[in-house]
Amino acid sequence: RGALAEDIRVRFDRPEVFISDDFIKEMIDKCRQADLVPIFGTLSEEDFDTDLLRRVYAKRDEYGIRSTQHFAETDWRRDIVLKKHGMRPVEYLYRNGFLSDRLIGSHCVQVNDEEVEMMAESGMHVINTPLCEMKIADGVAPVAKYVRAGINVGLGTDGAEWNNSEDLFREMK
């Protein structure tokens, strides 16, 4: 079954400005008519702000859908969150109550064993994008640890710009 992720932000450089409720309702209706799962794309790690994330997840919960976001993707993004919030990305989301079974984490490469436990406890899901990680040298996600911890892991492509393709069969190879 397919899913369509629509970014909750109007523009990447203005993360506090969300798409309109009318647009959200139309997106959800069209997804359901096409038998697709509607999902909100959310903030990049460099934009993590506790109040803004509360707004994002409140909007997600208002519409009863899931959300996805890139986190623990790269060492430099991990370091931004660490410097800004005194915690690594997964711990920051966990301590603020943002990890849940309604969250799909993309990449999740830069994690330690404690963070894997936090992810498993929350019931969140992970999308692994191995070709993207190889192309942009993020590292290798600890998929085996995720599976052993009971985390639901799916396979994704990220986007053509970071992967040269959006072909899931190519990803499966």
PDB file of N, CA and C in Angstrom, residues 5-11 14-20 24 39-43 55-60 63 68:
ATOM      1  N   ALA A   5       3.397  11.632   1.261  1.00  0.00           N
ATOM      2  CA  ALA A   5       3.801  12.575   2.301  1.00  0.00           C
ATOM      3  C   ALA A   5       3.781  13.982   1.733  1.00  0.00           C
ATOM      4  N   GLU A   6       2.988  14.827   2.337  1.00  0.00           N
ATOM      5  CA  GLU A   6       2.915  16.245   1.970  1.00  0.00           C
ATOM      6  C   GLU A   6       3.563  17.041   3.089  1.00  0.00           C
ATOM      7  N   ASP A   7       4.523  17.876   2.738  1.00  0.00           N
ATOM      8  CA  ASP A   7       5.217  18.653   3.759  1.00  0.00           C
ATOM      9  C   ASP A   7       4.252  19.629   4.418  1.00  0.00           C
ATOM     10  N   ILE A   8       4.293  19.684   5.732  1.00  0.00           N
ATOM     11  CA  ILE A   8       3.417  20.583   6.483  1.00  0.00           C
ATOM     12  C   ILE A   8       3.847  22.037   6.325  1.00  0.00           C
ATOM     13  N   ARG A   9       5.097  22.240   5.947  1.00  0.00           N
ATOM     14  CA  ARG A   9       5.622  23.593   5.755  1.00  0.00           C
ATOM     15  C   ARG A   9       5.300  24.092   4.350  1.00  0.00           C
ATOM     16  N   VAL A  10       4.997  25.363   4.250  1.00  0.00           N
ATOM     17  CA  VAL A  10       4.804  25.961   2.927  1.00  0.00           C
ATOM     18  C   VAL A  10       6.148  26.052   2.214  1.00  0.00           C
ATOM     19  N   ARG A  11       7.178  26.465   2.980  1.00  0.00           N
ATOM     20  CA  ARG A  11       8.532  26.594   2.441  1.00  0.00           C
ATOM     21  C   ARG A  11       9.522  26.076   3.481  1.00  0.00           C
ATOM     22  N   ARG A  14      10.892  28.669   5.945  1.00  0.00           N
ATOM     23  CA  ARG A  14       9.917  29.258   6.880  1.00  0.00           C
ATOM     24  C   ARG A  14       9.182  28.120   7.589  1.00  0.00           C
ATOM     25  N   PRO A  15       9.866  27.347   8.425  1.00  0.00           N
ATOM     26  CA  PRO A  15       9.243  26.159   9.006  1.00  0.00           C
ATOM     27  C   PRO A  15       8.039  26.444   9.890  1.00  0.00           C
ATOM     28  N   GLU A  16       7.870  27.686  10.321  1.00  0.00           N
ATOM     29  CA  GLU A  16       6.747  28.024  11.199  1.00  0.00           C
ATOM     30  C   GLU A  16       5.451  28.281  10.429  1.00  0.00           C
ATOM     31  N   VAL A  17       5.526  28.367   9.100  1.00  0.00           N
ATOM     32  CA  VAL A  17       4.348  28.637   8.278  1.00  0.00           C
ATOM     33  C   VAL A  17       3.846  27.317   7.695  1.00  0.00           C
ATOM     34  N   PHE A  18       2.654  26.905   8.113  1.00  0.00           N
ATOM     35  CA  PHE A  18       2.089  25.626   7.692  1.00  0.00           C
ATOM     36  C   PHE A  18       1.158  25.796   6.497  1.00  0.00           C
ATOM     37  N   ILE A  19       0.975  24.714   5.767  1.00  0.00           N
ATOM     38  CA  ILE A  19      -0.007  24.711   4.691  1.00  0.00           C
ATOM     39  C   ILE A  19      -1.396  24.911   5.311  1.00  0.00           C
ATOM     40  N   SER A  20      -2.349  25.341   4.511  1.00  0.00           N
ATOM     41  CA  SER A  20      -3.675  25.682   5.036  1.00  0.00           C
ATOM     42  C   SER A  20      -4.480  24.435   5.388  1.00  0.00           C
ATOM     43  N   ILE A  24      -4.862  20.782   3.517  1.00  0.00           N
ATOM     44  CA  ILE A  24      -4.691  19.517   4.248  1.00  0.00           C
ATOM     45  C   ILE A  24      -5.904  18.614   4.033  1.00  0.00           C
ATOM     46  N   ILE A  39       0.223  11.352   4.836  1.00  0.00           N
ATOM     47  CA  ILE A  39       1.257  11.545   5.862  1.00  0.00           C
ATOM     48  C   ILE A  39       1.755  12.986   5.774  1.00  0.00           C
ATOM     49  N   PHE A  40       2.039  13.592   6.928  1.00  0.00           N
ATOM     50  CA  PHE A  40       2.689  14.898   6.947  1.00  0.00           C
ATOM     51  C   PHE A  40       4.197  14.719   6.954  1.00  0.00           C
ATOM     52  N   GLY A  41       4.890  15.434   6.090  1.00  0.00           N
ATOM     53  CA  GLY A  41       6.318  15.599   6.224  1.00  0.00           C
ATOM     54  C   GLY A  41       6.534  16.740   7.208  1.00  0.00           C
ATOM     55  N   THR A  42       7.551  16.650   8.035  1.00  0.00           N
ATOM     56  CA  THR A  42       7.716  17.672   9.074  1.00  0.00           C
ATOM     57  C   THR A  42       9.084  18.334   9.008  1.00  0.00           C
ATOM     58  N   LEU A  43       9.616  18.705  10.152  1.00  0.00           N
ATOM     59  CA  LEU A  43      10.803  19.554  10.223  1.00  0.00           C
ATOM     60  C   LEU A  43      12.112  18.797  10.046  1.00  0.00           C
ATOM     61  N   ARG A  55       3.422  22.199  17.787  1.00  0.00           N
ATOM     62  CA  ARG A  55       2.417  22.628  16.797  1.00  0.00           C
ATOM     63  C   ARG A  55       2.284  21.615  15.667  1.00  0.00           C
ATOM     64  N   VAL A  56       3.420  21.109  15.191  1.00  0.00           N
ATOM     65  CA  VAL A  56       3.416  20.129  14.106  1.00  0.00           C
ATOM     66  C   VAL A  56       2.640  18.882  14.523  1.00  0.00           C
ATOM     67  N   TYR A  57       2.977  18.333  15.682  1.00  0.00           N
ATOM     68  CA  TYR A  57       2.341  17.085  16.107  1.00  0.00           C
ATOM     69  C   TYR A  57       0.887  17.292  16.509  1.00  0.00           C
ATOM     70  N   ALA A  58       0.545  18.472  16.996  1.00  0.00           N
ATOM     71  CA  ALA A  58      -0.858  18.766  17.295  1.00  0.00           C
ATOM     72  C   ALA A  58      -1.675  18.782  16.008  1.00  0.00           C
ATOM     73  N   LYS A  59      -1.112  19.359  14.947  1.00  0.00           N
ATOM     74  CA  LYS A  59      -1.793  19.399  13.656  1.00  0.00           C
ATOM     75  C   LYS A  59      -1.939  17.978  13.106  1.00  0.00           C
ATOM     76  N   ARG A  60      -0.895  17.184  13.220  1.00  0.00           N
ATOM     77  CA  ARG A  60      -0.958  15.786  12.779  1.00  0.00           C
ATOM     78  C   ARG A  60      -2.062  15.043  13.520  1.00  0.00           C
ATOM     79  N   TYR A  63      -5.711  15.769  12.606  1.00  0.00           N
ATOM     80  CA  TYR A  63      -6.201  15.108  11.402  1.00  0.00           C
ATOM     81  C   TYR A  63      -6.089  13.587  11.466  1.00  0.00           C
ATOM     82  N   THR A  68       6.153  12.000   9.094  1.00  0.00           N
ATOM     83  CA  THR A  68       7.499  11.505   8.842  1.00  0.00           C
ATOM     84  C   THR A  68       8.463  12.676   8.929  1.00  0.00           C
TER      85      THR A  68
END
